[in-house]
Amino acid sequence: MNTSVPNAFTRDIPFSDDDFRSIADLARDRFGLSLAESKKPLVYSRLARRLKSRQVSSFSDYLALLNRTEEEDERLELISALTTNVTSFFRENHHFEIVQQVLSQDLAGKARAGGRLRIWSAGCSSGQEPFSVAMTLLEAIPDAPARDVRILATDIDPKIVAKARAGNYSAEDVSGIPAPLRKKWITANDAAGKTYAVADALKSLITFNELNLMDDWPFAGPFDAIFCRNVAIYFAPDTQRRLWQRMSAKLSPGGLLFIGHSERVTGPALEDLTGVGITSYCKSRTNAQPTLQ
């Protein structure tokens, strides 16, 4: 097999098939990531930058570094380099339309009556998803911050979680927010309108935390809705099946699971989850599920 990788770093940093398999094994075992052989040039081009940053001259030395107990930060740099944080406000808007509908039918009344309402953004990236959820909630429940209403937002990358927590975005980022919501919940940080901040009322609903979905989950749930979109695409099929089953177990009866446009729920989770729309699932319950148009 031809092990050469066309890249400016090739002359300086050889990258063998064994090197690739070792990286792939570590990414799978620690993070659930599935790296096909076809990803070898991509893996090389992204990790060569990490080798330069750490002043490491070979992939075998970099692997030795990754396996040190004290190098958890570098293992997180690895996963950050190998995955892509692509997101936007109200991405796949049909999911938010379903949340809005269920809020109007059921959940808003539950919250106003003193009930508990929880939504999880798993793989929240730079925060546009949970802030979109927060806007949707506040439109339906204006006094949500004073109610038992909370959003959990998690991601594996500490740097991206810090960015999400700050809640600052470019003009291009916020352009995807519907104008009435943008006017209500977004404020310019400067006169030039180069950066924008989300309202404190949105931030008050959200708890941001770092979480590797392959680890134990340090919360009990249950959740009324879980957004896990464009996360499972990085996982092998058996890892995906386990993930869907774990998430189904964290949903309330009648709770909703939203996944990415190229993902599908498979495996044992389908015993409890029923499709209710495009990449949208509802957990079965003894009483009727919400009627979704």
mmCIF file of C-alpha atoms in Angstrom:
data_model
loop_
_atom_site.group_PDB
_atom_site.id
_atom_site.type_symbol
_atom_site.label_atom_id
_atom_site.label_comp_id
_atom_site.label_asym_id
_atom_site.label_seq_id
_atom_site.Cartn_x
_atom_site.Cartn_y
_atom_site.Cartn_z
ATOM 1 C CA MET A 1 0.000 0.000 0.000
ATOM 2 C CA ASN A 2 1.225 3.478 -0.826
ATOM 3 C CA THR A 3 1.809 5.205 2.512
ATOM 4 C CA SER A 4 2.778 8.612 1.130
ATOM 5 C CA VAL A 5 0.634 11.599 1.996
ATOM 6 C CA PRO A 6 0.775 14.664 -0.305
ATOM 7 C CA ASN A 7 1.377 17.522 2.099
ATOM 8 C CA ALA A 8 3.960 20.222 2.710
ATOM 9 C CA PHE A 9 5.052 18.427 5.891
ATOM 10 C CA THR A 10 5.672 15.060 4.177
ATOM 11 C CA ARG A 11 9.430 15.485 3.761
ATOM 12 C CA ASP A 12 9.865 16.270 7.448
ATOM 13 C CA ILE A 13 7.337 14.002 9.207
ATOM 14 C CA PRO A 14 6.817 10.501 7.806
ATOM 15 C CA PHE A 15 3.344 9.053 8.456
ATOM 16 C CA SER A 16 3.141 5.275 8.138
ATOM 17 C CA ASP A 17 0.086 3.033 8.051
ATOM 18 C CA ASP A 18 1.035 1.868 11.552
ATOM 19 C CA ASP A 19 1.082 5.490 12.731
ATOM 20 C CA PHE A 20 -2.386 6.029 11.291
ATOM 21 C CA ARG A 21 -3.777 2.848 12.860
ATOM 22 C CA SER A 22 -2.367 3.819 16.256
ATOM 23 C CA ILE A 23 -3.978 7.261 16.038
ATOM 24 C CA ALA A 24 -7.250 5.676 14.887
ATOM 25 C CA ASP A 25 -7.171 3.155 17.751
ATOM 26 C CA LEU A 26 -6.616 5.884 20.346
ATOM 27 C CA ALA A 27 -9.378 8.065 18.859
ATOM 28 C CA ARG A 28 -11.786 5.096 18.900
ATOM 29 C CA ASP A 29 -10.946 3.850 22.386
ATOM 30 C CA ARG A 30 -10.904 7.253 24.106
ATOM 31 C CA PHE A 31 -13.504 9.208 22.134
ATOM 32 C CA GLY A 32 -15.529 6.677 20.118
ATOM 33 C CA LEU A 33 -14.273 8.255 16.891
ATOM 34 C CA SER A 34 -14.250 6.091 13.762
ATOM 35 C CA LEU A 35 -11.473 6.933 11.283
ATOM 36 C CA ALA A 36 -11.581 5.107 7.946
ATOM 37 C CA GLU A 37 -8.390 4.564 5.936
ATOM 38 C CA SER A 38 -9.638 7.185 3.484
ATOM 39 C CA LYS A 39 -9.220 9.782 6.264
ATOM 40 C CA LYS A 40 -5.463 9.287 6.419
ATOM 41 C CA PRO A 41 -4.536 12.435 4.420
ATOM 42 C CA LEU A 42 -6.952 14.522 6.508
ATOM 43 C CA VAL A 43 -5.588 13.100 9.767
ATOM 44 C CA TYR A 44 -2.049 13.811 8.627
ATOM 45 C CA SER A 45 -2.688 17.399 7.541
ATOM 46 C CA ARG A 46 -4.475 18.287 10.787
ATOM 47 C CA LEU A 47 -2.144 16.517 13.215
ATOM 48 C CA ALA A 48 1.057 17.675 11.557
ATOM 49 C CA ARG A 49 0.185 21.112 12.942
ATOM 50 C CA ARG A 50 -0.053 19.649 16.435
ATOM 51 C CA LEU A 51 3.371 18.028 16.054
ATOM 52 C CA LYS A 52 4.849 21.373 15.049
ATOM 53 C CA SER A 53 3.105 23.103 17.946
ATOM 54 C CA ARG A 54 4.460 20.578 20.442
ATOM 55 C CA GLN A 55 7.898 20.497 18.761
ATOM 56 C CA VAL A 56 7.611 16.767 18.168
ATOM 57 C CA SER A 57 9.516 15.349 15.193
ATOM 58 C CA SER A 58 7.712 12.036 14.582
ATOM 59 C CA PHE A 59 4.273 10.510 14.948
ATOM 60 C CA SER A 60 5.668 7.753 17.161
ATOM 61 C CA ASP A 61 6.916 10.428 19.573
ATOM 62 C CA TYR A 62 3.549 12.200 19.378
ATOM 63 C CA LEU A 63 1.732 8.949 20.193
ATOM 64 C CA ALA A 64 4.013 8.419 23.181
ATOM 65 C CA LEU A 65 3.156 11.943 24.328
ATOM 66 C CA LEU A 66 -0.594 11.302 23.901
ATOM 67 C CA ASN A 67 -0.353 8.210 26.089
ATOM 68 C CA ARG A 68 1.106 10.106 29.057
ATOM 69 C CA THR A 69 -1.328 10.489 31.944
ATOM 70 C CA GLU A 70 -0.646 14.214 32.267
ATOM 71 C CA GLU A 71 -1.402 14.931 28.576
ATOM 72 C CA GLU A 72 -5.212 14.996 28.747
ATOM 73 C CA ASP A 73 -5.160 18.510 27.262
ATOM 74 C CA GLU A 74 -3.281 17.253 24.212
ATOM 75 C CA ARG A 75 -5.722 14.354 23.801
ATOM 76 C CA LEU A 76 -8.478 16.978 23.682
ATOM 77 C CA GLU A 77 -6.462 18.935 21.103
ATOM 78 C CA LEU A 78 -6.350 15.703 19.099
ATOM 79 C CA ILE A 79 -10.120 15.269 19.063
ATOM 80 C CA SER A 80 -10.605 18.961 18.322
ATOM 81 C CA ALA A 81 -8.278 18.661 15.326
ATOM 82 C CA LEU A 82 -10.036 15.573 13.988
ATOM 83 C CA THR A 83 -13.600 16.863 14.235
ATOM 84 C CA THR A 84 -15.304 19.911 12.761
ATOM 85 C CA ASN A 85 -17.331 22.454 14.748
ATOM 86 C CA VAL A 86 -19.833 23.557 12.124
ATOM 87 C CA THR A 87 -23.006 25.059 13.523
ATOM 88 C CA SER A 88 -25.359 28.017 13.186
ATOM 89 C CA PHE A 89 -28.347 29.570 14.915
ATOM 90 C CA PHE A 90 -31.593 27.697 14.204
ATOM 91 C CA ARG A 91 -29.795 25.160 12.046
ATOM 92 C CA GLU A 92 -32.296 22.568 10.758
ATOM 93 C CA ASN A 93 -35.131 24.823 11.832
ATOM 94 C CA HIS A 94 -37.740 22.055 11.610
ATOM 95 C CA HIS A 95 -36.428 20.764 14.951
ATOM 96 C CA PHE A 96 -37.134 24.099 16.636
ATOM 97 C CA GLU A 97 -40.583 24.174 15.067
ATOM 98 C CA ILE A 98 -41.318 20.830 16.742
ATOM 99 C CA VAL A 99 -40.050 22.127 20.101
ATOM 100 C CA GLN A 100 -42.209 25.228 19.689
ATOM 101 C CA GLN A 101 -45.247 23.074 18.917
ATOM 102 C CA VAL A 102 -44.717 20.750 21.879
ATOM 103 C CA LEU A 103 -44.143 23.748 24.151
ATOM 104 C CA SER A 104 -47.459 25.236 23.097
ATOM 105 C CA GLN A 105 -49.251 21.899 23.543
ATOM 106 C CA ASP A 106 -47.762 20.603 26.743
ATOM 107 C CA LEU A 107 -44.432 21.717 28.180
ATOM 108 C CA ALA A 108 -45.119 25.420 28.695
ATOM 109 C CA GLY A 109 -48.180 24.588 30.787
ATOM 110 C CA LYS A 110 -46.168 22.061 32.756
ATOM 111 C CA ALA A 111 -43.501 24.687 33.526
ATOM 112 C CA ARG A 112 -46.084 27.336 34.496
ATOM 113 C CA ALA A 113 -47.660 24.838 36.880
ATOM 114 C CA GLY A 114 -44.318 24.450 38.639
ATOM 115 C CA GLY A 115 -43.129 21.391 36.739
ATOM 116 C CA ARG A 116 -39.572 20.626 35.729
ATOM 117 C CA LEU A 117 -38.412 21.191 32.120
ATOM 118 C CA ARG A 118 -34.966 20.087 30.941
ATOM 119 C CA ILE A 119 -33.327 20.131 27.493
ATOM 120 C CA TRP A 120 -29.840 18.838 26.665
ATOM 121 C CA SER A 121 -27.685 20.110 23.800
ATOM 122 C CA ALA A 122 -25.132 17.289 23.461
ATOM 123 C CA GLY A 123 -22.277 18.446 21.265
ATOM 124 C CA CYS A 124 -23.196 22.117 21.657
ATOM 125 C CA SER A 125 -20.128 23.369 19.746
ATOM 126 C CA SER A 126 -19.796 27.174 19.984
ATOM 127 C CA GLY A 127 -23.239 27.630 21.518
ATOM 128 C CA GLN A 128 -25.580 28.587 18.690
ATOM 129 C CA GLU A 129 -27.732 25.494 19.256
ATOM 130 C CA PRO A 130 -28.442 25.928 22.992
ATOM 131 C CA PHE A 131 -28.975 29.679 22.554
ATOM 132 C CA SER A 132 -31.487 28.913 19.783
ATOM 133 C CA VAL A 133 -33.230 26.533 22.198
ATOM 134 C CA ALA A 134 -33.220 29.259 24.861
ATOM 135 C CA MET A 135 -34.840 31.774 22.495
ATOM 136 C CA THR A 136 -37.503 29.212 21.609
ATOM 137 C CA LEU A 137 -38.199 28.561 25.289
ATOM 138 C CA LEU A 138 -38.359 32.235 26.246
ATOM 139 C CA GLU A 139 -40.778 33.004 23.450
ATOM 140 C CA ALA A 140 -43.127 30.354 24.853
ATOM 141 C CA ILE A 141 -42.349 30.887 28.554
ATOM 142 C CA PRO A 142 -41.227 34.519 29.078
ATOM 143 C CA ASP A 143 -40.642 33.964 32.796
ATOM 144 C CA ALA A 144 -38.644 30.753 32.214
ATOM 145 C CA PRO A 145 -35.610 31.991 34.230
ATOM 146 C CA ALA A 146 -37.857 32.142 37.310
ATOM 147 C CA ARG A 147 -39.239 28.662 36.632
ATOM 148 C CA ASP A 148 -37.689 25.201 36.897
ATOM 149 C CA VAL A 149 -36.545 25.421 33.272
ATOM 150 C CA ARG A 150 -32.930 24.695 32.352
ATOM 151 C CA ILE A 151 -30.780 23.773 29.360
ATOM 152 C CA LEU A 152 -27.645 21.637 29.687
ATOM 153 C CA ALA A 153 -25.061 22.264 26.943
ATOM 154 C CA THR A 154 -22.028 19.991 26.674
ATOM 155 C CA ASP A 155 -19.096 19.473 24.347
ATOM 156 C CA ILE A 156 -15.844 17.586 24.558
ATOM 157 C CA ASP A 157 -13.642 20.548 23.576
ATOM 158 C CA PRO A 158 -12.874 22.924 26.500
ATOM 159 C CA LYS A 159 -11.981 25.799 24.164
ATOM 160 C CA ILE A 160 -15.237 25.561 22.244
ATOM 161 C CA VAL A 161 -17.209 25.310 25.501
ATOM 162 C CA ALA A 162 -15.515 28.501 26.748
ATOM 163 C CA LYS A 163 -16.456 30.247 23.508
ATOM 164 C CA ALA A 164 -20.060 29.079 23.850
ATOM 165 C CA ARG A 165 -20.245 30.218 27.463
ATOM 166 C CA ALA A 166 -19.055 33.714 26.488
ATOM 167 C CA GLY A 167 -21.943 34.101 24.039
ATOM 168 C CA ASN A 168 -20.209 36.480 21.612
ATOM 169 C CA TYR A 169 -20.738 36.131 17.865
ATOM 170 C CA SER A 170 -19.933 37.811 14.575
ATOM 171 C CA ALA A 171 -22.431 39.702 12.440
ATOM 172 C CA GLU A 172 -22.400 36.750 10.034
ATOM 173 C CA ASP A 173 -23.173 34.345 12.870
ATOM 174 C CA VAL A 174 -26.240 36.241 14.096
ATOM 175 C CA SER A 175 -27.586 36.909 10.595
ATOM 176 C CA GLY A 176 -29.282 33.507 10.675
ATOM 177 C CA ILE A 177 -31.478 34.488 13.628
ATOM 178 C CA PRO A 178 -34.993 35.596 12.582
ATOM 179 C CA ALA A 179 -35.120 39.401 12.704
ATOM 180 C CA PRO A 180 -37.685 39.708 15.547
ATOM 181 C CA LEU A 181 -35.652 37.361 17.747
ATOM 182 C CA ARG A 182 -32.384 39.023 16.810
ATOM 183 C CA LYS A 183 -33.775 42.414 17.790
ATOM 184 C CA LYS A 184 -35.059 41.043 21.089
ATOM 185 C CA TRP A 185 -32.191 38.828 22.242
ATOM 186 C CA ILE A 186 -29.000 40.045 20.536
ATOM 187 C CA THR A 187 -27.029 43.252 21.255
ATOM 188 C CA ALA A 188 -24.072 44.768 19.402
ATOM 189 C CA ASN A 189 -20.865 44.866 21.423
ATOM 190 C CA ASP A 190 -19.553 47.887 19.529
ATOM 191 C CA ALA A 191 -20.780 50.771 17.400
ATOM 192 C CA ALA A 192 -19.396 49.168 14.256
ATOM 193 C CA GLY A 193 -21.534 46.075 14.812
ATOM 194 C CA LYS A 194 -18.638 43.669 14.340
ATOM 195 C CA THR A 195 -19.493 41.436 17.302
ATOM 196 C CA TYR A 196 -22.722 40.699 19.108
ATOM 197 C CA ALA A 197 -23.644 39.330 22.525
ATOM 198 C CA VAL A 198 -26.603 37.181 23.508
ATOM 199 C CA ALA A 199 -28.884 38.514 26.233
ATOM 200 C CA ASP A 200 -28.236 37.571 29.851
ATOM 201 C CA ALA A 201 -31.733 36.063 30.006
ATOM 202 C CA LEU A 202 -30.608 33.422 27.478
ATOM 203 C CA LYS A 203 -27.406 32.711 29.389
ATOM 204 C CA SER A 204 -29.336 32.322 32.639
ATOM 205 C CA LEU A 205 -31.137 29.259 31.282
ATOM 206 C CA ILE A 206 -27.998 27.401 30.178
ATOM 207 C CA THR A 207 -25.321 25.458 32.028
ATOM 208 C CA PHE A 208 -22.247 24.802 29.867
ATOM 209 C CA ASN A 209 -20.000 21.861 30.740
ATOM 210 C CA GLU A 210 -17.283 19.735 29.156
ATOM 211 C CA LEU A 211 -18.325 16.123 28.513
ATOM 212 C CA ASN A 212 -16.924 13.180 26.574
ATOM 213 C CA LEU A 213 -20.014 11.213 25.512
ATOM 214 C CA MET A 214 -17.990 7.995 25.829
ATOM 215 C CA ASP A 215 -17.546 8.584 29.575
ATOM 216 C CA ASP A 216 -20.093 8.237 32.372
ATOM 217 C CA TRP A 217 -22.688 11.011 32.328
ATOM 218 C CA PRO A 218 -22.676 12.859 35.682
ATOM 219 C CA PHE A 219 -26.371 13.741 35.633
ATOM 220 C CA ALA A 220 -29.542 11.780 36.141
ATOM 221 C CA GLY A 221 -31.989 13.470 33.793
ATOM 222 C CA PRO A 222 -34.604 12.948 32.645
ATOM 223 C CA PHE A 223 -34.778 15.340 29.704
ATOM 224 C CA ASP A 224 -37.820 16.556 27.812
ATOM 225 C CA ALA A 225 -35.686 16.926 24.688
ATOM 226 C CA ILE A 226 -32.149 16.044 23.632
ATOM 227 C CA PHE A 227 -30.360 17.636 20.672
ATOM 228 C CA CYS A 228 -27.505 15.385 19.502
ATOM 229 C CA ARG A 229 -26.953 16.536 15.957
ATOM 230 C CA ASN A 230 -23.992 15.773 13.706
ATOM 231 C CA VAL A 231 -22.134 14.101 16.560
ATOM 232 C CA ALA A 232 -22.777 10.411 15.907
ATOM 233 C CA ILE A 233 -21.512 10.729 12.322
ATOM 234 C CA TYR A 234 -18.002 10.488 13.786
ATOM 235 C CA PHE A 235 -18.763 7.199 15.572
ATOM 236 C CA ALA A 236 -18.693 3.583 14.431
ATOM 237 C CA PRO A 237 -22.139 1.948 14.018
ATOM 238 C CA ASP A 238 -21.931 -0.043 17.270
ATOM 239 C CA THR A 239 -20.939 3.119 19.184
ATOM 240 C CA GLN A 240 -23.866 4.965 17.605
ATOM 241 C CA ARG A 241 -26.304 2.247 18.709
ATOM 242 C CA ARG A 242 -25.048 2.428 22.288
ATOM 243 C CA LEU A 243 -25.263 6.224 22.254
ATOM 244 C CA TRP A 244 -28.887 6.243 21.066
ATOM 245 C CA GLN A 245 -29.806 3.664 23.704
ATOM 246 C CA ARG A 246 -28.176 5.717 26.463
ATOM 247 C CA MET A 247 -29.925 8.874 25.294
ATOM 248 C CA SER A 248 -33.281 7.141 25.062
ATOM 249 C CA ALA A 249 -32.835 6.073 28.682
ATOM 250 C CA LYS A 250 -32.296 9.731 29.663
ATOM 251 C CA LEU A 251 -35.507 10.947 27.992
ATOM 252 C CA SER A 252 -38.773 11.434 29.835
ATOM 253 C CA PRO A 253 -41.723 9.455 28.460
ATOM 254 C CA GLY A 254 -42.840 11.543 25.487
ATOM 255 C CA GLY A 255 -39.413 13.198 25.323
ATOM 256 C CA LEU A 256 -37.882 14.195 21.992
ATOM 257 C CA LEU A 257 -34.544 13.275 20.394
ATOM 258 C CA PHE A 258 -33.199 15.371 17.519
ATOM 259 C CA ILE A 259 -30.284 14.102 15.417
ATOM 260 C CA GLY A 260 -28.314 15.316 12.382
ATOM 261 C CA HIS A 261 -29.620 15.238 8.821
ATOM 262 C CA SER A 262 -27.257 12.407 7.805
ATOM 263 C CA GLU A 263 -27.832 10.330 10.966
ATOM 264 C CA ARG A 264 -30.383 7.647 11.802
ATOM 265 C CA VAL A 265 -31.321 6.018 15.105
ATOM 266 C CA THR A 266 -30.603 2.288 15.007
ATOM 267 C CA GLY A 267 -30.473 -0.622 17.435
ATOM 268 C CA PRO A 268 -32.291 -1.218 20.735
ATOM 269 C CA ALA A 269 -33.267 2.457 21.120
ATOM 270 C CA LEU A 270 -35.901 1.923 18.426
ATOM 271 C CA GLU A 271 -37.870 -0.206 20.901
ATOM 272 C CA ASP A 272 -38.731 3.065 22.677
ATOM 273 C CA LEU A 273 -38.235 5.758 20.028
ATOM 274 C CA THR A 274 -40.618 6.500 17.168
ATOM 275 C CA GLY A 275 -39.975 8.862 14.273
ATOM 276 C CA VAL A 276 -42.178 11.977 14.468
ATOM 277 C CA GLY A 277 -40.571 14.100 11.763
ATOM 278 C CA ILE A 278 -37.349 14.605 9.837
ATOM 279 C CA THR A 279 -34.540 13.249 12.068
ATOM 280 C CA SER A 280 -36.884 13.673 15.049
ATOM 281 C CA TYR A 281 -37.896 10.926 17.480
ATOM 282 C CA CYS A 282 -40.286 10.673 20.425
ATOM 283 C CA LYS A 283 -39.959 8.279 23.347
ATOM 284 C CA SER A 284 -43.039 6.159 23.941
ATOM 285 C CA ARG A 285 -45.249 6.799 26.937
ATOM 286 C CA THR A 286 -48.448 5.320 28.341
ATOM 287 C CA ASN A 287 -50.568 8.303 27.306
ATOM 288 C CA ALA A 288 -50.741 9.667 23.768
ATOM 289 C CA GLN A 289 -47.665 11.215 22.167
ATOM 290 C CA PRO A 290 -47.860 14.840 21.008
ATOM 291 C CA THR A 291 -49.539 15.307 17.663
ATOM 292 C CA LEU A 292 -46.951 16.874 15.390
ATOM 293 C CA GLN A 293 -48.012 18.455 12.103
#
